[in-house]
Coordinates of C-alpha atoms in Angstrom, one line a residue:
H989 CA -230.9 36.4 58.9
A990 CA -232.5 33.0 58.3
E991 CA -234.4 33.1 61.6
A992 CA -236.2 36.4 60.7
A993 CA -237.1 35.0 57.3
A994 CA -238.4 31.8 58.8
L995 CA -240.6 33.7 61.3
A996 CA -241.9 35.8 58.4
A997 CA -242.8 32.7 56.4
A998 CA -244.5 31.2 59.4
R999 CA -246.6 34.4 59.9
A1000 CA -247.5 34.4 56.2
A1001 CA -248.6 30.8 56.5
G1002 CA -250.8 31.6 59.5
S1003 CA -248.6 29.4 61.9
D1004 CA -248.4 30.2 65.6
V1005 CA -244.8 29.7 66.7
R1006 CA -245.3 30.5 70.4
G1007 CA -243.8 27.7 72.5
A1008 CA -242.0 26.2 69.5
T1009 CA -238.4 25.1 69.1
A1010 CA -236.1 26.8 66.6
V1011 CA -233.4 24.6 65.2
V1012 CA -230.6 26.5 63.4
S1013 CA -227.1 25.7 62.1
L1014 CA -225.6 29.0 63.4
E1015 CA -226.1 30.7 66.8
P1016 CA -228.7 33.5 66.3
C1017 CA -227.0 36.8 65.9
A1018 CA -227.2 39.5 68.6
H1019 CA -226.0 42.6 66.8
W1020 CA -228.0 45.6 65.6
G1021 CA -227.1 46.4 62.0
R1022 CA -229.4 47.4 59.2
T1023 CA -231.8 44.9 60.6
G1024 CA -232.5 43.8 64.2
P1025 CA -230.9 40.8 66.0
C1026 CA -232.3 37.4 65.2
A1027 CA -232.1 36.5 68.8
V1028 CA -234.4 39.3 69.8
A1029 CA -236.8 38.4 66.9
L1030 CA -237.0 34.8 68.1
A1031 CA -237.7 35.9 71.7
D1032 CA -240.3 38.4 70.6
A1033 CA -242.1 35.7 68.6
G1034 CA -242.5 33.6 71.7
I1035 CA -240.0 30.8 70.7
A1036 CA -239.5 28.7 73.8
R1037 CA -236.3 26.8 72.9
V1038 CA -233.4 27.4 70.4
V1039 CA -231.1 24.5 69.4
F1040 CA -228.1 25.5 67.3
S1041 CA -225.0 23.8 66.0
V1042 CA -222.1 26.3 65.7
P1043 CA -221.4 29.3 67.9
D1044 CA -221.1 32.5 65.9
P1045 CA -217.4 33.3 65.4
N1046 CA -218.0 37.0 64.5
P1047 CA -217.5 39.1 67.6
V1048 CA -219.8 41.8 66.2
A1049 CA -222.7 39.4 65.9
A1050 CA -222.0 36.9 68.7
G1051 CA -223.9 36.8 72.0
G1052 CA -227.3 35.5 70.9
T1053 CA -227.2 32.8 73.5
Q1054 CA -227.0 35.3 76.3
V1055 CA -229.7 37.5 74.8
L1056 CA -232.1 34.5 74.5
R1057 CA -231.4 33.2 78.0
K1058 CA -232.0 36.6 79.5
R1059 CA -235.4 36.6 77.8
G1060 CA -236.2 33.2 79.3
V1061 CA -235.6 31.1 76.2
E1062 CA -234.0 27.7 76.7
V1063 CA -230.8 27.4 74.5
I1064 CA -228.9 24.3 73.6
G1065 CA -225.7 24.9 71.6
G1066 CA -223.0 22.7 70.0
V1067 CA -225.5 20.1 68.7
A1068 CA -223.9 18.1 65.8
E1069 CA -221.3 20.8 65.5
A1070 CA -219.1 18.9 63.1
S1071 CA -222.0 18.5 60.7
G1072 CA -223.0 22.2 61.2
R1073 CA -219.5 23.4 60.3
E1074 CA -219.5 21.2 57.2
A1075 CA -222.9 22.7 56.2
L1076 CA -221.7 26.3 56.8
G1077 CA -218.6 25.5 54.7
D1078 CA -217.0 28.5 52.9
W1079 CA -219.1 31.0 54.8
L1080 CA -217.7 29.9 58.1
A1081 CA -214.2 29.9 56.8
R1082 CA -214.6 33.5 55.7
Q1083 CA -215.9 34.6 59.1
V1084 CA -212.6 33.8 60.7
A1085 CA -210.5 35.4 58.0
P1086 CA -209.5 38.8 59.4
L1087 CA -208.1 41.8 57.5
P1088 CA -204.3 41.8 57.3
G1089 CA -202.7 42.5 60.6
E1090 CA -206.0 42.4 62.5
V1091 CA -208.1 39.9 64.4
G1092 CA -211.8 39.1 64.1
A1093 CA -214.0 38.6 61.2
R1094 CA -214.4 41.0 58.3
P1095 CA -217.5 41.4 56.0
Q1096 CA -218.0 39.0 53.2
V1097 CA -217.3 40.6 49.8
L1098 CA -219.2 39.8 46.7
V1099 CA -217.8 41.3 43.5
K1100 CA -220.4 41.8 40.8
M1101 CA -219.8 42.3 37.1
A1102 CA -222.0 42.4 34.0
A1103 CA -220.1 41.7 30.8
T1104 CA -220.4 40.6 27.2
L1105 CA -219.0 37.3 25.9
D1106 CA -215.8 39.1 25.1
G1107 CA -215.5 40.5 28.6
R1108 CA -216.5 44.1 28.0
V1109 CA -218.4 46.1 30.6
A1110 CA -218.9 49.2 28.4
A1111 CA -218.7 50.1 24.7
A1112 CA -216.0 52.2 23.2
D1113 CA -218.1 55.3 23.7
G1114 CA -218.5 54.5 27.4
T1115 CA -222.2 53.4 27.3
S1116 CA -223.0 50.4 29.4
R1117 CA -226.8 50.4 29.8
W1118 CA -228.0 47.8 29.4
I1119 CA -225.5 45.0 28.8
T1120 CA -227.8 42.4 30.5
G1121 CA -231.5 41.9 30.2
P1122 CA -234.4 42.4 32.6
A1123 CA -234.2 39.0 34.3
A1124 CA -230.5 39.5 35.2
R1125 CA -231.1 43.0 36.4
D1126 CA -234.0 41.9 38.6
H1127 CA -231.8 39.2 40.1
A1128 CA -229.0 41.7 40.8
H1129 CA -231.6 43.9 42.6
G1130 CA -232.5 40.9 44.8
T1131 CA -228.8 40.6 45.8
R1132 CA -228.7 44.4 46.6
A1133 CA -231.7 44.0 48.9
R1134 CA -229.9 41.2 50.8
V1135 CA -226.5 42.8 51.5
G1136 CA -225.7 45.3 54.1
A1137 CA -223.7 47.7 51.8
I1138 CA -223.1 48.3 48.1
V1139 CA -219.8 49.9 47.1
V1140 CA -218.8 51.9 43.9
G1141 CA -216.0 54.2 43.1
T1142 CA -216.3 57.9 42.2
G1143 CA -215.4 57.0 38.6
T1144 CA -218.5 54.8 38.2
L1145 CA -220.6 57.4 40.2
L1146 CA -219.6 60.3 37.9
A1147 CA -219.9 58.2 34.7
D1148 CA -223.2 56.4 35.3
D1149 CA -224.9 58.3 38.2
P1150 CA -226.3 55.1 39.7
A1151 CA -228.9 55.4 42.5
L1152 CA -227.6 52.2 44.2
T1153 CA -231.0 51.2 45.4
A1154 CA -232.7 47.8 45.6
R1155 CA -235.8 47.8 43.4
L1156 CA -238.7 45.4 42.8
P1157 CA -239.6 44.4 39.3
D1158 CA -242.3 47.1 39.2
G1159 CA -239.6 49.7 39.8
S1160 CA -240.6 50.5 43.4
L1161 CA -238.0 50.5 46.3
A1162 CA -237.6 47.2 48.1
D1163 CA -238.2 47.1 51.9
N1164 CA -234.5 46.5 52.6
Q1165 CA -232.0 49.0 51.2
P1166 CA -228.2 48.7 51.4
L1167 CA -225.9 51.3 52.8
R1168 CA -224.7 53.2 49.7
V1169 CA -220.9 53.6 49.8
V1170 CA -218.8 55.7 47.5
M1171 CA -215.0 55.3 47.8
G1172 CA -212.5 57.6 46.1
S1173 CA -211.1 61.2 46.3
R1174 CA -213.5 63.0 44.0
P1175 CA -216.5 64.7 45.5
V1176 CA -220.1 63.4 45.1
P1177 CA -222.2 65.9 43.2
R1178 CA -225.0 67.5 45.2
D1179 CA -227.6 66.3 42.6
A1180 CA -226.2 62.8 42.4
A1181 CA -228.8 60.0 42.3
V1182 CA -227.2 58.4 45.4
R1183 CA -228.4 61.3 47.4
G1184 CA -232.0 60.5 46.6
P1185 CA -234.4 58.0 48.2
G1186 CA -232.8 54.7 49.3
G1187 CA -230.3 53.7 51.8
D1188 CA -228.0 56.0 53.8
L1189 CA -225.0 57.4 51.9
L1190 CA -221.4 56.9 53.2
V1191 CA -218.5 58.7 51.4
L1192 CA -215.1 57.3 52.1
R1193 CA -212.1 59.3 50.9
T1194 CA -209.9 56.3 50.2
H1195 CA -208.8 53.9 47.5
D1196 CA -207.9 51.2 50.0
P1197 CA -210.3 48.2 50.0
A1198 CA -209.1 47.1 53.5
E1199 CA -209.9 50.6 54.9
V1200 CA -213.4 50.4 53.4
L1201 CA -214.1 47.0 54.9
R1202 CA -212.7 48.1 58.3
E1203 CA -215.2 51.0 58.3
L1204 CA -218.1 48.9 57.3
S1205 CA -217.2 46.2 59.8
S1206 CA -217.3 48.9 62.6
R1207 CA -220.9 49.7 61.4
G1208 CA -222.0 46.0 61.7
V1209 CA -222.1 45.3 58.0
R1210 CA -221.6 41.6 57.3
E1211 CA -222.0 41.4 53.5
V1212 CA -220.7 43.9 51.0
L1213 CA -221.5 44.0 47.2
I1214 CA -218.9 45.6 45.0
E1215 CA -220.6 47.1 42.0
G1216 CA -217.9 49.6 41.0
G1217 CA -216.2 49.5 37.6
P1218 CA -213.1 47.6 36.7
T1219 CA -210.8 49.7 38.9
I1220 CA -212.7 49.0 42.2
A1221 CA -213.3 45.4 41.3
S1222 CA -209.7 44.9 40.5
A1223 CA -208.6 46.6 43.7
F1224 CA -210.6 44.1 45.9
L1225 CA -209.4 41.1 43.8
A1226 CA -205.8 42.1 43.9
A1227 CA -206.0 42.6 47.6
G1228 CA -207.3 39.1 48.1
L1229 CA -210.5 40.5 49.6
A1230 CA -213.1 39.0 47.2
D1231 CA -215.0 36.0 48.6
E1232 CA -217.4 35.5 45.7
L1233 CA -217.8 36.6 42.1
H1234 CA -221.2 37.2 40.5
A1235 CA -220.5 37.3 36.8
Y1236 CA -223.6 38.2 34.7
I1237 CA -222.7 37.2 31.1
A1238 CA -224.7 38.6 28.2
P1239 CA -224.7 36.9 24.7
A1240 CA -223.3 40.0 23.0
L1241 CA -220.0 41.1 21.5
L1242 CA -218.5 44.6 21.5
G1243 CA -214.9 44.1 20.3
A1244 CA -213.8 47.3 22.1
G1245 CA -214.4 49.2 25.3
A1246 CA -213.6 48.7 28.9
H1247 CA -212.8 45.2 30.2
A1248 CA -214.5 43.8 33.3
I1249 CA -211.2 43.5 35.2
S1250 CA -207.9 45.3 34.9
G1251 CA -204.7 46.1 36.8
L1252 CA -204.2 42.9 38.7
G1253 CA -200.5 43.0 38.0
I1254 CA -200.5 39.5 36.5
S1255 CA -198.0 38.9 33.7
T1256 CA -198.0 35.1 33.4
I1257 CA -200.6 32.4 33.2
T1258 CA -199.2 30.6 36.3
S1259 CA -200.0 33.6 38.4
A1260 CA -203.7 33.8 37.3
L1261 CA -206.3 34.2 40.0
R1262 CA -208.2 30.9 39.9
F1263 CA -211.8 30.3 41.0
H1264 CA -214.1 27.4 41.2
I1265 CA -217.7 27.6 40.0
V1266 CA -220.3 26.9 42.7
D1267 CA -223.4 27.7 40.7
V1268 CA -224.7 28.7 37.3
H1269 CA -228.1 30.2 36.6
R1270 CA -229.8 31.1 33.3
L1271 CA -231.6 34.4 33.6
G1272 CA -233.5 35.0 30.3
D1273 CA -230.8 35.1 27.6
D1274 CA -228.1 35.8 30.2
L1275 CA -226.0 33.6 32.5
L1276 CA -225.0 34.2 36.1
V1277 CA -221.8 32.4 37.1
V1278 CA -221.1 32.3 40.8
A1279 CA -217.5 31.5 41.6
R1280 CA -215.3 31.5 44.7
P1281 CA -211.5 31.6 45.0
R1282 CA -209.7 28.3 45.0
P1283 CA -208.1 27.6 48.4
P1284 CA -204.3 27.8 48.4
G1285 CA -202.6 24.7 47.3

């Protein structure tokens, strides 16, 4: 929702955007999800003309051109489309990658893990708080505030009792809260933290990642953060439904305990899931490695 962010920045700077031209790479969205459509936000702000490069390929979000024109906004699309597609890169490619056997875009999937240098996400006694330091945790909360949904399994829910909220450094709730999704067959306790203040709670009685994404797509969710333990993360990876890895690595060693990933069914190095690193951030003493799957071939 870059348009909404740009409008907010203009307001904060005291700029009057009425009568202005908005130039964007992607057609402004027209769908109502956890936030309103960017097309409506532009029209409400008094933008007179919108110039965009690439039509939105997601049928859930497309239609911004029609919304804007009905509101009297001049729209020019397809400007420097080749350059726009190059700029949108992997994001655009993922929008047209449907679920198996289906058509249309699916939500983008970010798989997050926080592990020690030896790849452990918990100690032998099951404790896992806190593997990473405050800077890494603050960064992770920023990602939570950006996505439409955050997913864990019932195993993580029962072991850690996470609230699955997006919080500011002072501990207060961020303005934008993700939909909290619990997948699995075991019931969510009545006093679970996910039933407290924060985003809405959605319980899905399934272990199938594709079914989870299908349900979230029907609700207009475009970006999903997988924060479940090794079982859930491995399920999405094994199904080929992970678009980006966010690996927070702490300079610590445990020597025993749960591994970050398990159960991929890989028995030889030639079958390894390969990724390419797109970014590395130092967060206090920790590192964040952002990686995406290598394209076939």
